[in-house]
Short mmCIF file of C-alpha atoms in Angstrom, two decimals:
data_model
loop_
_atom_site.label_atom_id
_atom_site.label_comp_id
_atom_site.label_asym_id
_atom_site.label_seq_id
_atom_site.Cartn_x
_atom_site.Cartn_y
_atom_site.Cartn_z
CA MET A 1 3.29 20.36 -1.29
CA ARG A 2 0.09 18.48 -0.53
CA THR A 3 0.16 15.00 1.05
CA VAL A 4 -2.91 12.79 1.16
CA VAL A 5 -3.73 9.37 2.57
CA ILE A 6 -5.74 7.03 0.38
CA ILE A 7 -7.08 3.87 2.00
CA PRO A 8 -7.92 1.18 -0.58
CA ALA A 9 -10.97 -0.76 0.56
CA ARG A 10 -12.21 -3.62 -1.60
CA PHE A 11 -15.44 -5.32 -0.59
CA SER A 12 -15.01 -8.38 -2.80
CA SER A 13 -11.89 -9.77 -1.14
CA SER A 14 -11.40 -13.42 -2.09
CA ARG A 15 -10.08 -14.40 1.37
CA TYR A 16 -12.46 -12.25 3.43
CA PRO A 17 -15.43 -10.74 1.54
CA GLY A 18 -16.70 -7.54 3.14
CA LYS A 19 -13.56 -7.20 5.27
CA PRO A 20 -13.49 -3.36 5.38
CA LEU A 21 -16.91 -3.38 7.09
CA VAL A 22 -16.18 -6.08 9.67
CA LEU A 23 -17.11 -4.74 13.10
CA LEU A 24 -14.29 -4.35 15.61
CA MET A 25 -15.72 -3.44 19.01
CA GLY A 26 -18.88 -2.37 17.17
CA LYS A 27 -17.20 -0.05 14.65
CA PRO A 28 -16.47 -0.89 10.98
CA MET A 29 -12.75 -1.56 10.54
CA ILE A 30 -12.42 0.98 7.73
CA LEU A 31 -13.46 3.76 10.15
CA TRP A 32 -10.82 2.74 12.71
CA VAL A 33 -8.18 3.15 10.02
CA ALA A 34 -9.64 6.39 8.61
CA GLU A 35 -9.75 7.99 12.06
CA LEU A 36 -6.09 7.11 12.71
CA ALA A 37 -5.10 8.50 9.31
CA ALA A 38 -7.01 11.70 10.11
CA LYS A 39 -4.98 12.10 13.30
CA ALA A 40 -1.83 11.99 11.19
CA ILE A 41 -2.79 14.24 8.34
CA GLY A 42 -6.21 15.82 8.93
CA SER A 43 -9.55 14.40 7.86
CA GLU A 44 -9.69 16.73 4.83
CA ASN A 45 -6.70 14.85 3.40
CA VAL A 46 -8.05 11.33 3.92
CA TYR A 47 -9.78 9.43 1.10
CA ILE A 48 -11.20 5.90 0.93
CA ALA A 49 -10.91 4.30 -2.51
CA THR A 50 -13.50 1.59 -3.07
CA GLU A 51 -15.47 -0.21 -5.73
CA ASP A 52 -18.45 -0.76 -3.43
CA SER A 53 -21.31 1.63 -2.65
CA ARG A 54 -21.84 0.09 0.81
CA ILE A 55 -18.32 1.03 1.90
CA ALA A 56 -18.68 4.49 0.33
CA GLU A 57 -21.91 5.08 2.23
CA VAL A 58 -20.38 4.06 5.57
CA VAL A 59 -17.34 6.33 5.25
CA ARG A 60 -19.33 9.29 3.92
CA SER A 61 -21.81 8.96 6.79
CA ALA A 62 -18.86 9.24 9.16
CA GLY A 63 -17.66 12.42 7.44
CA PHE A 64 -14.88 10.96 5.27
CA GLN A 65 -14.39 11.26 1.51
CA ALA A 66 -14.94 8.25 -0.74
CA VAL A 67 -13.52 7.89 -4.25
CA MET A 68 -15.18 5.32 -6.47
CA THR A 69 -12.87 3.04 -8.42
CA SER A 70 -13.37 0.14 -10.81
CA PRO A 71 -13.88 -3.44 -9.61
CA SER A 72 -11.02 -4.60 -11.82
CA ALA A 73 -8.08 -3.07 -9.91
CA LEU A 74 -5.43 -5.79 -9.54
CA THR A 75 -4.14 -4.66 -6.13
CA GLY A 76 -4.63 -1.99 -3.51
CA THR A 77 -1.89 0.10 -5.11
CA ASP A 78 -3.58 -0.19 -8.53
CA ARG A 79 -6.75 1.08 -6.82
CA LEU A 80 -4.74 3.89 -5.24
CA ALA A 81 -3.32 4.86 -8.64
CA GLU A 82 -6.82 4.96 -10.11
CA ALA A 83 -8.12 7.09 -7.24
CA GLY A 84 -5.08 9.36 -7.46
CA GLU A 85 -6.17 10.45 -10.92
CA GLN A 86 -9.14 12.16 -9.22
CA ILE A 87 -7.14 13.84 -6.43
CA GLU A 88 -4.71 16.75 -6.67
CA ALA A 89 -1.69 16.01 -4.49
CA ASP A 90 2.09 15.59 -4.56
CA ILE A 91 2.52 12.67 -2.15
CA PHE A 92 0.09 9.77 -1.96
CA ILE A 93 0.27 7.59 1.16
CA ASN A 94 -1.31 4.17 0.96
CA VAL A 95 -2.55 2.96 4.35
CA GLN A 96 -4.07 -0.48 4.15
CA GLY A 97 -7.64 -0.67 5.38
CA ASP A 98 -7.00 -3.84 7.36
CA GLU A 99 -4.54 -2.33 9.86
CA PRO A 100 -6.74 -0.75 12.59
CA LEU A 101 -3.78 -0.50 14.97
CA VAL A 102 -1.60 1.57 12.66
CA ASN A 103 0.18 4.35 14.54
CA PRO A 104 -0.58 7.88 13.23
CA SER A 105 3.00 8.94 13.94
CA ASP A 106 4.23 6.19 11.63
CA ILE A 107 2.01 7.54 8.83
CA SER A 108 3.57 10.96 9.41
CA ARG A 109 7.11 9.49 9.43
CA VAL A 110 6.59 7.67 6.13
CA GLY A 111 5.19 10.85 4.59
CA ALA A 112 8.11 12.92 5.86
CA ALA A 113 10.61 10.37 4.52
CA LYS A 114 8.96 10.57 1.12
CA ALA A 115 9.10 14.37 1.12
CA GLU A 116 12.86 14.12 1.72
CA ASN A 117 13.33 11.34 -0.86
CA MET A 118 10.96 12.02 -3.74
CA GLU A 119 13.01 9.78 -6.07
CA VAL A 120 12.27 6.58 -4.13
CA VAL A 121 9.19 4.66 -3.01
CA VAL A 122 8.89 4.53 0.79
CA ASN A 123 7.48 1.61 2.79
CA GLY A 124 7.30 0.76 6.51
CA TYR A 125 8.62 -2.23 8.43
CA SER A 126 8.83 -3.41 12.03
CA TRP A 127 10.38 -6.40 13.76
CA VAL A 128 8.54 -9.71 14.07
CA SER A 129 7.65 -10.09 17.75
CA ASP A 130 8.25 -13.09 19.99
CA GLN A 131 4.50 -13.79 19.82
CA GLU A 132 4.58 -14.05 16.02
CA ASN A 133 5.81 -16.93 13.88
CA PRO A 134 8.30 -15.85 11.18
CA GLY A 135 7.08 -18.80 9.14
CA ASN A 136 3.50 -17.48 9.01
CA VAL A 137 2.73 -16.96 5.32
CA ASN A 138 0.31 -14.15 6.20
CA ILE A 139 3.26 -12.02 7.39
CA PRO A 140 5.44 -10.67 4.54
CA LYS A 141 9.08 -10.72 5.65
CA VAL A 142 11.48 -8.01 4.56
CA ILE A 143 15.19 -8.10 3.80
CA THR A 144 17.07 -4.85 3.29
CA ASN A 145 20.61 -3.85 2.48
CA GLU A 146 22.69 -1.79 4.90
CA ALA A 147 21.18 1.40 3.45
CA ASP A 148 17.68 0.22 4.49
CA GLU A 149 16.67 -0.27 0.87
CA LEU A 150 14.41 -3.21 0.01
CA VAL A 151 16.28 -6.21 -1.39
CA TYR A 152 13.32 -8.58 -1.39
CA MET A 153 10.08 -9.36 0.43
CA SER A 154 8.69 -12.87 0.87
CA ARG A 155 6.12 -15.03 2.61
CA VAL A 156 8.92 -17.32 3.78
CA ALA A 157 11.29 -16.40 6.61
CA LEU A 158 14.25 -14.45 5.22
CA PRO A 159 17.21 -14.16 5.36
CA GLY A 160 18.06 -17.86 5.32
CA TYR A 161 21.20 -19.30 6.84
CA LYS A 162 23.40 -22.38 6.54
CA ASP A 163 25.13 -22.29 9.91
CA PRO A 164 22.82 -21.85 12.96
CA ASP A 165 25.48 -19.60 14.45
CA ASN A 166 24.73 -17.18 11.60
CA ALA A 167 20.95 -17.10 12.08
CA PRO A 168 19.55 -13.55 12.05
CA GLU A 169 18.87 -11.95 15.42
CA GLY A 170 15.35 -11.14 14.24
CA TYR A 171 13.08 -10.91 11.22
CA LYS A 172 11.64 -7.76 9.71
CA LYS A 173 8.02 -7.66 8.54
CA GLN A 174 6.25 -5.29 6.22
CA VAL A 175 4.00 -2.61 7.68
CA CYS A 176 1.54 -1.61 4.99
CA ILE A 177 2.16 2.13 4.87
CA TYR A 178 3.57 3.21 1.50
CA ALA A 179 4.31 6.63 -0.01
CA PHE A 180 4.46 7.40 -3.72
CA ASN A 181 4.51 10.32 -6.12
CA ARG A 182 2.14 10.47 -9.06
CA ASP A 183 4.70 9.23 -11.62
CA GLU A 184 5.41 6.14 -9.52
CA LEU A 185 1.72 5.32 -9.25
CA ASN A 186 1.20 5.81 -12.97
CA ALA A 187 4.15 3.53 -13.81
CA PHE A 188 2.87 0.87 -11.41
CA ARG A 189 -0.59 0.84 -12.96
CA LYS A 190 0.74 1.08 -16.53
CA PHE A 191 2.67 -2.19 -15.99
CA GLY A 192 -0.75 -3.69 -16.56
CA ARG A 193 -0.32 -6.99 -14.77
CA LYS A 194 1.20 -8.54 -11.69
CA SER A 195 4.91 -9.27 -12.09
CA ALA A 196 6.02 -12.91 -11.85
CA LEU A 197 7.44 -12.52 -8.34
CA GLU A 198 4.48 -10.40 -7.25
CA GLN A 199 2.10 -13.10 -8.48
CA CYS A 200 4.03 -15.85 -6.70
CA GLU A 201 4.40 -14.06 -3.36
CA ASP A 202 1.15 -12.05 -3.55
CA ILE A 203 3.11 -8.96 -2.45
CA GLU A 204 2.43 -5.95 -4.66
CA ILE A 205 5.46 -3.84 -3.67
CA LEU A 206 7.64 -6.34 -5.59
CA ARG A 207 6.34 -4.87 -8.86
CA PHE A 208 8.44 -1.77 -8.20
CA LEU A 209 11.60 -3.92 -8.33
CA GLU A 210 10.64 -4.89 -11.91
CA LEU A 211 10.25 -1.17 -12.66
CA GLY A 212 13.77 -0.50 -11.41
CA LYS A 213 12.54 1.62 -8.52
CA ARG A 214 14.42 1.80 -5.24
CA VAL A 215 12.25 1.20 -2.16
CA LEU A 216 13.40 2.83 1.08
CA MET A 217 12.22 0.93 4.17
CA ILE A 218 11.41 3.03 7.25
CA GLU A 219 11.23 1.39 10.67
CA THR A 220 7.91 1.89 12.42
CA GLN A 221 6.79 1.13 15.93
CA PRO A 222 6.04 -2.52 16.77
CA GLY A 223 2.58 -3.76 17.63
CA SER A 224 0.80 -3.36 14.31
CA LEU A 225 -1.61 -6.22 13.56
CA ALA A 226 -3.61 -6.76 10.41
CA VAL A 227 -6.95 -8.49 9.82
CA ASP A 228 -6.15 -10.75 6.91
CA VAL A 229 -8.57 -13.60 7.56
CA PRO A 230 -11.60 -13.98 9.90
CA GLU A 231 -9.43 -15.79 12.44
CA ASP A 232 -7.45 -12.55 12.98
CA VAL A 233 -10.45 -10.58 14.30
CA ALA A 234 -10.38 -11.80 17.91
CA GLY A 235 -6.69 -11.03 18.36
CA VAL A 236 -7.02 -7.56 16.85
CA GLU A 237 -10.03 -6.78 19.05
CA MET A 238 -8.03 -7.80 22.13
CA ALA A 239 -5.21 -5.52 21.04
CA LEU A 240 -7.65 -2.64 20.50
CA LYS A 241 -9.09 -3.14 23.99
CA ARG A 242 -5.61 -3.08 25.53
CA LYS A 243 -4.71 0.03 23.55
CA HIS A 244 -7.83 1.88 24.62
CA GLY A 245 -7.89 0.55 28.20
CA LEU A 246 -11.20 -1.28 27.80
#
């Protein structure tokens, strides 16, 4: 059984054009992510899916494989599905290109969970830290049932409560490591549009709920930070310096 990591990397992001190539401590962000994925699964199993020749050139120059995709992919997972048609594998792990602090062991854990549960989509989560605001719309919050299956994911803080005594002890947030099989990716892309909830929340994993797919949520280590907007860069660079003792 072959497992691969595909990192979707779109240059023409509406909120942050050119984001995959933003320099973090002098290195393009996409390479930080590719190197961490390679630690988890081997560089020969890491692909960067992009619509842009500049990104392809950067990753190929660093020794990674680029797969060219169309500029019309609706989401990163649609881009992954398109790239997957060009790659022979059994498990496809989507690692978002804007998470340069992703832990390689978490990539391995999500892949292993998928191998044991090929009938479900697998996604990562961690707990919102004391330094993060659960009300931040840039952090998708996760609610699960007692079997750790996704119930819903939202930009607002969930679960809600009526009585303050019943407030949750903490909030879960999505960590953008997903694992799929080929049939799941094909069904996602074949849907052909964003679902109503997906469009409203701007969270692509919600499309699988419309497809009747169960999504198993796997807890990952805390500390993951994403670069979603330019204002996130300074904080992520500080975290990288702490991580690498610089």
